Amino acid sequence: MSVLADLIDLLLPQHCAGCGQHPVLLCDACARPLRAAARPAGQAPAGLPPPWTVAAYEGPLRTILAAYKERGRAALAVPLGEALATAVHAALPSGPDPPPVVVWVPSGRRAVRRRGHDPLRGAVDVAVRRLRADGVPVTALDALRQRGRVADQAGLSAKERAANLKGAVEVRADVAGRRLVLVDDVVTTGASLAEAARALRAAGGEVTAAAAIAATPRHRPW
Ligand SMILES: [Zn+2]
């Protein structure tokens, strides 16, 4: 599948990242799930506010995220970041307090080295710009880093993922006393979000909300 997708990228670099059919970055049909209203994911790991998401991680969206994260379609940061903005906005607690600081779950060090950057950061930057343009004065903080000893999460059960991630994230910014909204690209079991939240709380941060672009379908309430 990814060989085919790479080949499509090579031969048809201006074709839809979701279906490969249309001469645009993302065709209307493939972009539609990213424009949906935000909803809370079906369940949240212990100690984590329920993550809000806009899309189910299935169909063309899997291809779109892979194109962005693994194959360097950097322009996808815009539609993915816009979707993330929708989820973050919905997740923000209401009330007079200033909006919290957006912190993202970091990619593994090897993945960042391979790609040359942390792709989620690009989507976060777009989301923050969108929210600020809409009058929500959020900021982003590059607060977390993987320690670099995490095994691939694919194929692990929820329990195994949690054990694999224990102590995997370190806090590299001053988050003490700050209100944080924690974001990731996809919620699978929620283990990555939960481990990041644990590290942030241990450093004195207050995780008040969680958001992601998509959730695996079993986390969706519909
Ligand atoms: Zn398409």
mmCIF file of C-alpha atoms and ligand atoms in Angstrom:
data_model
loop_
_atom_site.group_PDB
_atom_site.id
_atom_site.type_symbol
_atom_site.label_atom_id
_atom_site.label_comp_id
_atom_site.label_asym_id
_atom_site.label_seq_id
_atom_site.Cartn_x
_atom_site.Cartn_y
_atom_site.Cartn_z
ATOM 1 C CA MET A 1 0.000 0.000 0.000
ATOM 2 C CA SER A 2 2.683 2.504 0.972
ATOM 3 C CA VAL A 3 4.775 1.496 -2.042
ATOM 4 C CA LEU A 4 1.752 2.211 -4.199
ATOM 5 C CA ALA A 5 1.154 5.504 -2.390
ATOM 6 C CA ASP A 6 4.820 6.498 -2.797
ATOM 7 C CA LEU A 7 4.572 5.669 -6.465
ATOM 8 C CA ILE A 8 1.444 7.815 -6.799
ATOM 9 C CA ASP A 9 3.304 10.666 -5.072
ATOM 10 C CA LEU A 10 6.213 10.266 -7.424
ATOM 11 C CA LEU A 11 4.166 10.078 -10.584
ATOM 12 C CA LEU A 12 1.291 12.377 -9.631
ATOM 13 C CA PRO A 13 2.688 14.795 -7.067
ATOM 14 C CA GLN A 14 -0.278 17.160 -7.424
ATOM 15 C CA HIS A 15 -2.960 14.558 -6.844
ATOM 16 C CA CYS A 16 -5.238 14.165 -3.836
ATOM 17 C CA ALA A 17 -3.356 12.794 -0.814
ATOM 18 C CA GLY A 18 -6.413 10.737 0.149
ATOM 19 C CA CYS A 19 -7.573 9.041 -3.024
ATOM 20 C CA GLY A 20 -4.959 9.953 -5.638
ATOM 21 C CA GLN A 21 -7.780 10.764 -8.051
ATOM 22 C CA HIS A 22 -8.019 14.518 -8.376
ATOM 23 C CA PRO A 23 -5.422 17.172 -9.243
ATOM 24 C CA VAL A 24 -5.602 18.945 -5.875
ATOM 25 C CA LEU A 25 -3.885 18.589 -2.510
ATOM 26 C CA LEU A 26 -7.076 17.126 -1.050
ATOM 27 C CA CYS A 27 -10.313 16.582 -2.948
ATOM 28 C CA ASP A 28 -13.687 17.572 -1.456
ATOM 29 C CA ALA A 29 -14.682 14.003 -0.624
ATOM 30 C CA CYS A 30 -11.396 13.269 1.182
ATOM 31 C CA ALA A 31 -11.397 16.648 2.972
ATOM 32 C CA ARG A 32 -15.006 16.340 4.175
ATOM 33 C CA PRO A 33 -14.303 14.254 7.324
ATOM 34 C CA LEU A 34 -11.760 16.873 8.428
ATOM 35 C CA ARG A 35 -14.425 19.581 8.261
ATOM 36 C CA ALA A 36 -16.848 17.798 10.593
ATOM 37 C CA ALA A 37 -17.893 19.163 13.967
ATOM 38 C CA ALA A 38 -15.849 18.043 16.946
ATOM 39 C CA ARG A 39 -17.119 15.373 19.300
ATOM 40 C CA PRO A 40 -15.659 13.752 22.373
ATOM 41 C CA ALA A 41 -13.972 10.401 21.800
ATOM 42 C CA GLY A 42 -15.837 7.523 23.383
ATOM 43 C CA GLN A 43 -13.610 7.008 26.367
ATOM 44 C CA ALA A 44 -10.680 8.634 28.075
ATOM 45 C CA PRO A 45 -7.798 6.975 29.864
ATOM 46 C CA ALA A 46 -7.722 7.492 33.630
ATOM 47 C CA GLY A 47 -6.712 10.985 34.629
ATOM 48 C CA LEU A 48 -7.209 12.464 31.173
ATOM 49 C CA PRO A 49 -10.041 14.742 30.070
ATOM 50 C CA PRO A 50 -12.008 13.076 27.219
ATOM 51 C CA PRO A 51 -10.181 13.922 23.992
ATOM 52 C CA TRP A 52 -12.216 15.793 21.360
ATOM 53 C CA THR A 53 -11.743 14.745 17.743
ATOM 54 C CA VAL A 54 -13.295 15.564 14.377
ATOM 55 C CA ALA A 55 -12.816 12.403 12.325
ATOM 56 C CA ALA A 56 -12.658 8.640 12.471
ATOM 57 C CA TYR A 57 -9.203 7.275 11.703
ATOM 58 C CA GLU A 58 -10.242 5.154 8.757
ATOM 59 C CA GLY A 59 -10.427 5.183 4.968
ATOM 60 C CA PRO A 60 -8.655 7.998 3.110
ATOM 61 C CA LEU A 61 -7.765 9.800 6.344
ATOM 62 C CA ARG A 62 -5.246 7.055 7.147
ATOM 63 C CA THR A 63 -3.610 7.658 3.777
ATOM 64 C CA ILE A 64 -3.718 11.430 4.273
ATOM 65 C CA LEU A 65 -2.006 11.265 7.675
ATOM 66 C CA ALA A 66 0.615 8.863 6.331
ATOM 67 C CA ALA A 67 1.248 11.181 3.376
ATOM 68 C CA TYR A 68 1.753 14.062 5.791
ATOM 69 C CA LYS A 69 3.792 12.273 8.446
ATOM 70 C CA GLU A 70 5.777 9.746 6.440
ATOM 71 C CA ARG A 71 5.991 11.060 2.908
ATOM 72 C CA GLY A 72 6.558 14.739 3.373
ATOM 73 C CA ARG A 73 3.318 16.228 1.963
ATOM 74 C CA ALA A 74 3.942 19.267 4.174
ATOM 75 C CA ALA A 75 1.058 21.282 2.679
ATOM 76 C CA LEU A 76 -1.338 18.878 4.422
ATOM 77 C CA ALA A 77 -0.459 20.708 7.658
ATOM 78 C CA VAL A 78 -3.162 23.215 6.659
ATOM 79 C CA PRO A 79 -6.257 20.952 6.395
ATOM 80 C CA LEU A 80 -5.004 18.765 9.262
ATOM 81 C CA GLY A 81 -4.248 21.821 11.411
ATOM 82 C CA GLU A 82 -7.661 23.325 10.651
ATOM 83 C CA ALA A 83 -9.270 20.077 11.848
ATOM 84 C CA LEU A 84 -7.114 20.109 14.957
ATOM 85 C CA ALA A 85 -8.219 23.705 15.616
ATOM 86 C CA THR A 86 -11.865 22.570 15.537
ATOM 87 C CA ALA A 87 -11.114 19.824 18.071
ATOM 88 C CA VAL A 88 -9.044 22.077 20.349
ATOM 89 C CA HIS A 89 -11.702 24.803 20.300
ATOM 90 C CA ALA A 90 -14.383 22.308 21.325
ATOM 91 C CA ALA A 91 -12.155 20.837 24.036
ATOM 92 C CA LEU A 92 -11.296 24.154 25.691
ATOM 93 C CA PRO A 93 -12.957 24.548 29.048
ATOM 94 C CA SER A 94 -15.461 27.391 29.136
ATOM 95 C CA GLY A 95 -15.127 30.129 31.688
ATOM 96 C CA PRO A 96 -13.263 33.330 32.295
ATOM 97 C CA ASP A 97 -9.812 31.768 32.568
ATOM 98 C CA PRO A 98 -7.392 32.496 29.753
ATOM 99 C CA PRO A 99 -7.222 29.695 27.162
ATOM 100 C CA PRO A 100 -4.583 27.129 28.021
ATOM 101 C CA VAL A 101 -1.294 26.473 26.298
ATOM 102 C CA VAL A 102 -1.298 23.836 23.549
ATOM 103 C CA VAL A 103 1.238 21.049 24.092
ATOM 104 C CA TRP A 104 1.564 18.155 21.664
ATOM 105 C CA VAL A 105 2.536 14.507 22.081
ATOM 106 C CA PRO A 106 5.985 14.269 20.483
ATOM 107 C CA SER A 107 6.940 11.776 17.822
ATOM 108 C CA GLY A 108 9.723 9.313 18.649
ATOM 109 C CA ARG A 109 13.242 10.632 18.211
ATOM 110 C CA ARG A 110 14.018 8.216 15.415
ATOM 111 C CA ALA A 111 10.891 9.256 13.555
ATOM 112 C CA VAL A 112 11.740 12.931 13.980
ATOM 113 C CA ARG A 113 15.288 12.301 12.703
ATOM 114 C CA ARG A 114 14.001 10.314 9.750
ATOM 115 C CA ARG A 115 11.476 12.980 8.785
ATOM 116 C CA GLY A 116 13.691 15.940 9.671
ATOM 117 C CA HIS A 117 10.965 17.475 11.847
ATOM 118 C CA ASP A 118 8.100 16.585 14.155
ATOM 119 C CA PRO A 119 5.144 16.646 11.763
ATOM 120 C CA LEU A 120 2.514 17.209 14.441
ATOM 121 C CA ARG A 121 4.172 20.528 15.243
ATOM 122 C CA GLY A 122 3.307 21.835 11.759
ATOM 123 C CA ALA A 123 -0.370 21.005 12.270
ATOM 124 C CA VAL A 124 -0.294 22.535 15.772
ATOM 125 C CA ASP A 125 1.162 25.768 14.376
ATOM 126 C CA VAL A 126 -1.675 25.955 11.816
ATOM 127 C CA ALA A 127 -4.265 25.205 14.514
ATOM 128 C CA VAL A 128 -2.927 27.918 16.829
ATOM 129 C CA ARG A 129 -2.920 30.472 14.009
ATOM 130 C CA ARG A 130 -6.506 29.542 13.129
ATOM 131 C CA LEU A 131 -7.702 29.810 16.736
ATOM 132 C CA ARG A 132 -5.968 33.148 17.248
ATOM 133 C CA ALA A 133 -7.538 34.441 14.026
ATOM 134 C CA ASP A 134 -10.894 33.364 15.482
ATOM 135 C CA GLY A 135 -10.222 35.318 18.664
ATOM 136 C CA VAL A 136 -9.061 32.439 20.863
ATOM 137 C CA PRO A 137 -5.652 33.561 22.162
ATOM 138 C CA VAL A 138 -4.013 30.156 22.575
ATOM 139 C CA THR A 139 -0.277 29.658 22.311
ATOM 140 C CA ALA A 140 1.785 26.536 21.625
ATOM 141 C CA LEU A 141 4.652 25.285 23.766
ATOM 142 C CA ASP A 142 7.250 22.721 22.630
ATOM 143 C CA ALA A 143 7.221 21.069 26.037
ATOM 144 C CA LEU A 144 7.650 17.340 25.510
ATOM 145 C CA ARG A 145 10.262 15.019 24.090
ATOM 146 C CA GLN A 146 10.412 11.261 23.701
ATOM 147 C CA ARG A 147 13.270 9.685 25.591
ATOM 148 C CA GLY A 148 13.979 7.511 22.582
ATOM 149 C CA ARG A 149 13.539 4.020 23.971
ATOM 150 C CA VAL A 150 9.965 3.396 22.920
ATOM 151 C CA ALA A 151 9.155 0.324 20.855
ATOM 152 C CA ASP A 152 6.771 0.605 17.927
ATOM 153 C CA GLN A 153 3.238 0.792 19.342
ATOM 154 C CA ALA A 154 1.650 -0.994 16.397
ATOM 155 C CA GLY A 155 0.249 -4.394 17.316
ATOM 156 C CA LEU A 156 0.385 -3.822 21.071
ATOM 157 C CA SER A 157 -2.655 -4.121 23.326
ATOM 158 C CA ALA A 158 -3.810 -1.154 25.374
ATOM 159 C CA LYS A 159 -2.083 -2.567 28.463
ATOM 160 C CA GLU A 160 1.128 -3.254 26.542
ATOM 161 C CA ARG A 161 1.081 0.237 25.066
ATOM 162 C CA ALA A 162 0.758 1.800 28.497
ATOM 163 C CA ALA A 163 3.682 -0.288 29.825
ATOM 164 C CA ASN A 164 5.765 0.492 26.724
ATOM 165 C CA LEU A 165 5.232 4.211 27.207
ATOM 166 C CA LYS A 166 5.801 4.396 30.966
ATOM 167 C CA GLY A 167 8.429 7.085 31.520
ATOM 168 C CA ALA A 168 8.852 7.543 27.770
ATOM 169 C CA VAL A 169 8.147 11.270 27.687
ATOM 170 C CA GLU A 170 10.170 13.991 29.356
ATOM 171 C CA VAL A 171 9.145 17.577 29.969
ATOM 172 C CA ARG A 172 11.619 20.110 28.607
ATOM 173 C CA ALA A 173 9.823 23.379 29.310
ATOM 174 C CA ASP A 174 8.511 25.117 32.419
ATOM 175 C CA VAL A 175 4.894 24.010 32.673
ATOM 176 C CA ALA A 176 4.491 24.486 36.438
ATOM 177 C CA GLY A 177 1.184 26.145 37.221
ATOM 178 C CA ARG A 178 0.183 26.386 33.558
ATOM 179 C CA ARG A 179 -3.133 25.230 32.139
ATOM 180 C CA LEU A 180 -2.481 22.925 29.214
ATOM 181 C CA VAL A 181 -4.454 21.415 26.358
ATOM 182 C CA LEU A 182 -2.733 18.254 25.221
ATOM 183 C CA VAL A 183 -3.035 17.268 21.546
ATOM 184 C CA ASP A 184 -2.094 14.294 19.388
ATOM 185 C CA ASP A 185 -2.790 13.366 15.779
ATOM 186 C CA VAL A 186 -4.721 10.140 16.407
ATOM 187 C CA VAL A 187 -6.204 8.650 19.574
ATOM 188 C CA THR A 188 -5.810 4.881 19.412
ATOM 189 C CA THR A 189 -5.897 3.586 22.987
ATOM 190 C CA GLY A 190 -5.151 6.977 24.527
ATOM 191 C CA ALA A 191 -1.938 5.589 26.058
ATOM 192 C CA SER A 192 0.292 8.238 24.446
ATOM 193 C CA LEU A 193 -1.956 11.051 25.672
ATOM 194 C CA ALA A 194 -2.143 9.503 29.139
ATOM 195 C CA GLU A 195 1.635 9.154 29.447
ATOM 196 C CA ALA A 196 2.190 12.730 28.232
ATOM 197 C CA ALA A 197 -0.442 13.980 30.701
ATOM 198 C CA ARG A 198 1.248 12.064 33.518
ATOM 199 C CA ALA A 199 4.615 13.668 32.708
ATOM 200 C CA LEU A 200 3.082 17.157 32.498
ATOM 201 C CA ARG A 201 1.273 16.775 35.796
ATOM 202 C CA ALA A 202 4.465 15.459 37.441
ATOM 203 C CA ALA A 203 6.141 18.688 36.282
ATOM 204 C CA GLY A 204 3.403 20.774 37.884
ATOM 205 C CA GLY A 205 1.251 21.411 34.806
ATOM 206 C CA GLU A 206 -2.524 21.184 34.794
ATOM 207 C CA VAL A 207 -3.921 19.265 31.802
ATOM 208 C CA THR A 208 -7.363 20.783 31.377
ATOM 209 C CA ALA A 209 -8.290 19.448 27.937
ATOM 210 C CA ALA A 210 -7.244 16.961 25.258
ATOM 211 C CA ALA A 211 -7.825 16.965 21.500
ATOM 212 C CA ALA A 212 -6.800 15.042 18.396
ATOM 213 C CA ILE A 213 -7.507 15.161 14.682
ATOM 214 C CA ALA A 214 -8.950 11.643 14.632
ATOM 215 C CA ALA A 215 -9.757 8.649 16.782
ATOM 216 C CA THR A 216 -9.805 4.990 15.864
ATOM 217 C CA PRO A 217 -13.437 4.005 15.272
ATOM 218 C CA ARG A 218 -13.828 1.990 18.492
ATOM 219 C CA HIS A 219 -13.195 5.229 20.396
ATOM 220 C CA ARG A 220 -16.040 6.938 18.579
ATOM 221 C CA PRO A 221 -19.418 7.051 20.321
ATOM 222 C CA TRP A 222 -21.407 6.587 17.082
HETATM 223 ZN ZN ZN B 1 -9.461 12.498 -2.621
#
